[in-house]
Short mmCIF file of C-alpha atoms in Angstrom, two decimals:
data_model
loop_
_atom_site.label_atom_id
_atom_site.label_comp_id
_atom_site.label_asym_id
_atom_site.label_seq_id
_atom_site.Cartn_x
_atom_site.Cartn_y
_atom_site.Cartn_z
CA UNK A 1 -4.80 18.13 2.59
CA UNK A 2 -1.07 17.76 2.71
CA UNK A 3 -0.19 14.18 3.95
CA UNK A 4 3.18 15.13 5.55
CA UNK A 5 1.70 18.18 7.43
CA UNK A 6 -1.31 16.16 8.58
CA UNK A 7 0.92 13.45 10.01
CA UNK A 8 3.27 15.76 11.57
CA UNK A 9 0.38 17.74 13.20
CA UNK A 10 -0.88 14.51 14.76
CA UNK A 11 2.38 12.89 15.77
CA UNK A 12 5.07 15.57 15.76
CA UNK A 13 7.86 16.45 13.39
CA UNK A 14 10.46 13.78 12.52
CA UNK A 15 13.18 14.62 10.28
CA UNK A 16 14.33 11.01 9.97
CA UNK A 17 11.02 9.80 8.52
CA UNK A 18 10.24 10.04 4.77
CA UNK A 19 6.63 11.05 4.70
CA UNK A 20 4.63 11.73 1.39
CA UNK A 21 4.77 15.51 1.00
CA UNK A 22 1.84 15.72 -1.32
CA UNK A 23 -1.40 17.68 -1.40
CA UNK A 24 -4.30 15.41 -2.04
CA UNK A 25 -8.08 15.29 -1.72
CA UNK A 26 -8.45 12.48 0.77
CA UNK A 27 -12.14 12.17 0.07
CA UNK A 28 -11.36 11.18 -3.52
CA UNK A 29 -9.28 8.18 -2.55
CA UNK A 30 -10.96 4.76 -2.74
CA UNK A 31 -8.03 2.34 -2.60
CA UNK A 32 -4.60 2.40 -0.80
CA UNK A 33 -1.66 0.30 -1.93
CA UNK A 34 0.91 -0.08 0.85
CA UNK A 35 4.32 -0.96 -0.46
CA UNK A 36 7.25 -2.16 1.68
CA UNK A 37 9.73 0.69 2.46
CA UNK A 38 10.75 4.11 1.34
CA UNK A 39 13.82 4.49 -0.88
CA UNK A 40 17.06 5.88 0.41
CA UNK A 41 16.67 9.04 -1.68
CA UNK A 42 13.15 10.64 -1.09
CA UNK A 43 13.36 12.17 -4.54
CA UNK A 44 13.05 8.53 -5.94
CA UNK A 45 9.81 7.77 -4.04
CA UNK A 46 6.47 7.59 -5.76
CA UNK A 47 5.83 11.42 -5.13
CA UNK A 48 9.46 12.50 -5.22
CA UNK A 49 10.90 15.10 -7.58
CA UNK A 50 12.27 12.36 -9.72
CA UNK A 51 10.20 9.31 -8.74
CA UNK A 52 11.65 7.31 -11.71
CA UNK A 53 13.07 4.58 -9.44
CA UNK A 54 9.93 3.54 -7.84
CA UNK A 55 7.57 4.63 -10.60
CA UNK A 56 9.70 2.70 -13.17
CA UNK A 57 8.36 -0.53 -11.94
CA UNK A 58 4.95 0.57 -10.42
CA UNK A 59 3.68 2.18 -13.56
CA UNK A 60 4.19 -0.74 -15.98
CA UNK A 61 2.31 -2.94 -13.46
CA UNK A 62 -0.69 -0.50 -13.83
CA UNK A 63 -0.24 -0.37 -17.55
CA UNK A 64 -0.22 -4.30 -17.82
CA UNK A 65 -3.57 -4.13 -15.91
CA UNK A 66 -4.94 -1.95 -18.71
CA UNK A 67 -5.09 1.17 -16.70
CA UNK A 68 -4.02 4.24 -18.78
CA UNK A 69 -1.39 5.77 -16.55
CA UNK A 70 1.71 7.81 -17.38
CA UNK A 71 2.47 9.28 -14.05
CA UNK A 72 1.57 9.25 -10.32
CA UNK A 73 -1.19 12.00 -10.94
CA UNK A 74 -2.96 9.54 -13.21
CA UNK A 75 -3.00 6.91 -10.49
CA UNK A 76 -4.29 9.48 -7.90
CA UNK A 77 -6.95 10.56 -10.35
CA UNK A 78 -8.19 7.05 -10.35
CA UNK A 79 -8.72 7.17 -6.58
CA UNK A 80 -5.65 5.09 -5.75
CA UNK A 81 -3.04 6.25 -3.25
CA UNK A 82 0.36 4.77 -2.94
CA UNK A 83 2.43 4.82 0.21
CA UNK A 84 5.14 2.72 2.01
CA UNK A 85 4.72 0.87 5.26
CA UNK A 86 8.25 1.58 6.75
CA UNK A 87 9.03 5.32 6.72
CA UNK A 88 12.87 4.96 7.05
CA UNK A 89 15.16 3.53 4.61
CA UNK A 90 16.83 -0.02 4.95
CA UNK A 91 20.03 -0.35 6.87
CA UNK A 92 20.40 -3.84 5.73
CA UNK A 93 19.08 -6.38 3.18
CA UNK A 94 16.07 -7.25 5.34
CA UNK A 95 13.67 -4.71 6.83
CA UNK A 96 14.49 -4.52 10.54
CA UNK A 97 11.73 -5.27 13.05
CA UNK A 98 12.68 -1.97 14.84
CA UNK A 99 12.04 0.02 11.71
CA UNK A 100 8.56 -1.48 11.43
CA UNK A 101 7.74 -0.87 14.97
CA UNK A 102 8.96 2.80 14.79
CA UNK A 103 6.79 3.33 11.53
CA UNK A 104 3.73 1.60 12.76
CA UNK A 105 1.94 4.54 14.41
CA UNK A 106 2.66 6.69 11.40
CA UNK A 107 1.16 4.15 9.01
CA UNK A 108 -1.84 3.68 11.22
CA UNK A 109 -2.50 7.47 11.39
CA UNK A 110 -1.88 7.77 7.55
CA UNK A 111 -4.47 5.17 6.84
CA UNK A 112 -6.94 6.96 9.21
CA UNK A 113 -6.74 10.11 7.13
CA UNK A 114 -8.92 8.39 4.34
CA UNK A 115 -12.51 7.86 5.30
CA UNK A 116 -13.95 6.62 2.02
CA UNK A 117 -11.49 3.71 1.18
CA UNK A 118 -13.00 0.51 -0.24
CA UNK A 119 -9.79 -1.45 -0.77
CA UNK A 120 -6.43 -1.72 0.93
CA UNK A 121 -3.76 -3.64 -0.90
CA UNK A 122 -0.82 -5.01 1.12
CA UNK A 123 2.15 -5.11 -1.36
CA UNK A 124 4.42 -7.68 0.38
CA UNK A 125 5.00 -9.38 3.59
CA UNK A 126 6.26 -6.28 5.51
CA UNK A 127 2.95 -4.45 4.60
CA UNK A 128 0.93 -7.54 5.68
CA UNK A 129 2.70 -7.85 9.03
CA UNK A 130 2.22 -4.16 9.78
CA UNK A 131 -1.36 -3.97 8.76
CA UNK A 132 -2.23 -7.05 10.88
CA UNK A 133 -0.66 -5.25 13.89
CA UNK A 134 -2.83 -2.28 13.31
CA UNK A 135 -5.92 -4.53 12.71
CA UNK A 136 -5.36 -6.49 15.93
CA UNK A 137 -5.70 -3.22 17.94
CA UNK A 138 -9.28 -2.95 16.80
CA UNK A 139 -10.45 -6.51 16.23
CA UNK A 140 -7.95 -8.54 18.34
CA UNK A 141 -7.39 -10.79 15.25
CA UNK A 142 -5.21 -10.76 12.16
CA UNK A 143 -7.00 -9.82 8.96
CA UNK A 144 -4.67 -11.76 6.81
CA UNK A 145 -3.65 -15.32 7.99
CA UNK A 146 -0.28 -16.69 7.71
CA UNK A 147 0.60 -18.57 4.41
CA UNK A 148 2.10 -18.00 1.07
CA UNK A 149 0.64 -14.99 -0.72
CA UNK A 150 -0.02 -16.90 -3.87
CA UNK A 151 -2.34 -19.35 -2.01
CA UNK A 152 -4.37 -16.73 -0.21
CA UNK A 153 -4.45 -13.69 -2.47
CA UNK A 154 -7.77 -14.43 -4.03
CA UNK A 155 -9.54 -15.06 -0.82
CA UNK A 156 -11.79 -12.10 0.15
CA UNK A 157 -10.65 -10.62 3.48
CA UNK A 158 -12.22 -7.66 5.14
CA UNK A 159 -11.77 -5.15 8.03
CA UNK A 160 -15.28 -3.73 8.52
CA UNK A 161 -16.44 -2.88 4.89
CA UNK A 162 -12.95 -2.51 3.54
CA UNK A 163 -11.56 -5.26 1.34
CA UNK A 164 -7.98 -6.24 2.20
CA UNK A 165 -5.92 -7.80 -0.46
CA UNK A 166 -2.46 -9.42 -0.04
CA UNK A 167 -0.23 -9.09 -2.90
CA UNK A 168 3.49 -8.41 -3.82
CA UNK A 169 5.79 -5.48 -3.63
CA UNK A 170 5.65 -3.19 -6.62
CA UNK A 171 9.27 -1.85 -6.40
CA UNK A 172 12.58 -3.26 -6.84
CA UNK A 173 14.90 -4.05 -9.83
CA UNK A 174 13.67 -7.65 -10.36
CA UNK A 175 9.95 -7.20 -10.14
CA UNK A 176 9.32 -6.85 -13.84
CA UNK A 177 11.37 -9.74 -14.77
CA UNK A 178 9.53 -12.16 -12.33
CA UNK A 179 6.83 -13.20 -14.74
CA UNK A 180 4.67 -15.00 -12.25
CA UNK A 181 4.68 -12.22 -9.76
CA UNK A 182 3.96 -9.61 -12.43
CA UNK A 183 0.98 -11.61 -13.56
CA UNK A 184 -0.33 -11.89 -10.16
CA UNK A 185 0.21 -8.23 -9.26
CA UNK A 186 -1.57 -7.30 -12.49
CA UNK A 187 -4.48 -9.44 -11.74
CA UNK A 188 -4.59 -7.90 -8.15
CA UNK A 189 -4.57 -4.43 -9.51
CA UNK A 190 -7.37 -5.22 -11.99
CA UNK A 191 -9.42 -6.72 -9.22
CA UNK A 192 -8.90 -3.71 -6.92
CA UNK A 193 -9.97 -1.34 -9.72
CA UNK A 194 -13.11 -3.31 -10.35
CA UNK A 195 -14.04 -3.12 -6.69
CA UNK A 196 -13.49 0.63 -6.39
CA UNK A 197 -15.54 1.18 -9.69
CA UNK A 198 -18.44 -0.82 -8.18
CA UNK A 199 -18.03 -3.85 -10.53
CA UNK A 200 -17.59 -6.36 -7.68
CA UNK A 201 -19.45 -6.51 -4.41
CA UNK A 202 -18.64 -7.96 -0.99
CA UNK A 203 -19.93 -11.43 -0.81
CA UNK A 204 -18.17 -12.82 2.24
CA UNK A 205 -16.32 -11.73 5.29
CA UNK A 206 -13.42 -13.66 6.66
CA UNK A 207 -12.09 -12.92 10.12
CA UNK A 208 -9.01 -14.67 11.02
#
């Protein structure tokens, strides 16, 4: 399945949105990591022709989690799919609410393409806010409560049988020098990988 083609077939073609133009076996995906926002240049995204901008910070985080990856295909081969919540680049320092609202149906449809997911990781507040909006349509409740990520990231949250993990964004020039965040992201990636490999089991369901 081509992700971009599948989304455009469902929601129509939009030249202003940056969608993942990649062929993937959707049945092989066990975890989805939702990053904040697409880069200005699509070639610098996770699946872009260059990809070095986003992967230059994402790959080291996987490597610090003791996962032997050297490129995006290695991550996909582990059953992990990376995407961005907002499908249009930033116009200012902060992600605008209108951009989140416009991208929301596309993210919701994108997540629905994967039927065998065990874990969804929310990498940053934008991903958390948008996923909560999607969850509310089905459960009428937020999956992730308000609060600082470092305080709630180890609490087991679920939507149905899917573990939902709040964490931090995995792109940006300062990510790798923020030692505390790097450590937490690394721990979260390790925990996610253990779950999709069946080393951890659901023990508690939190509905907030």
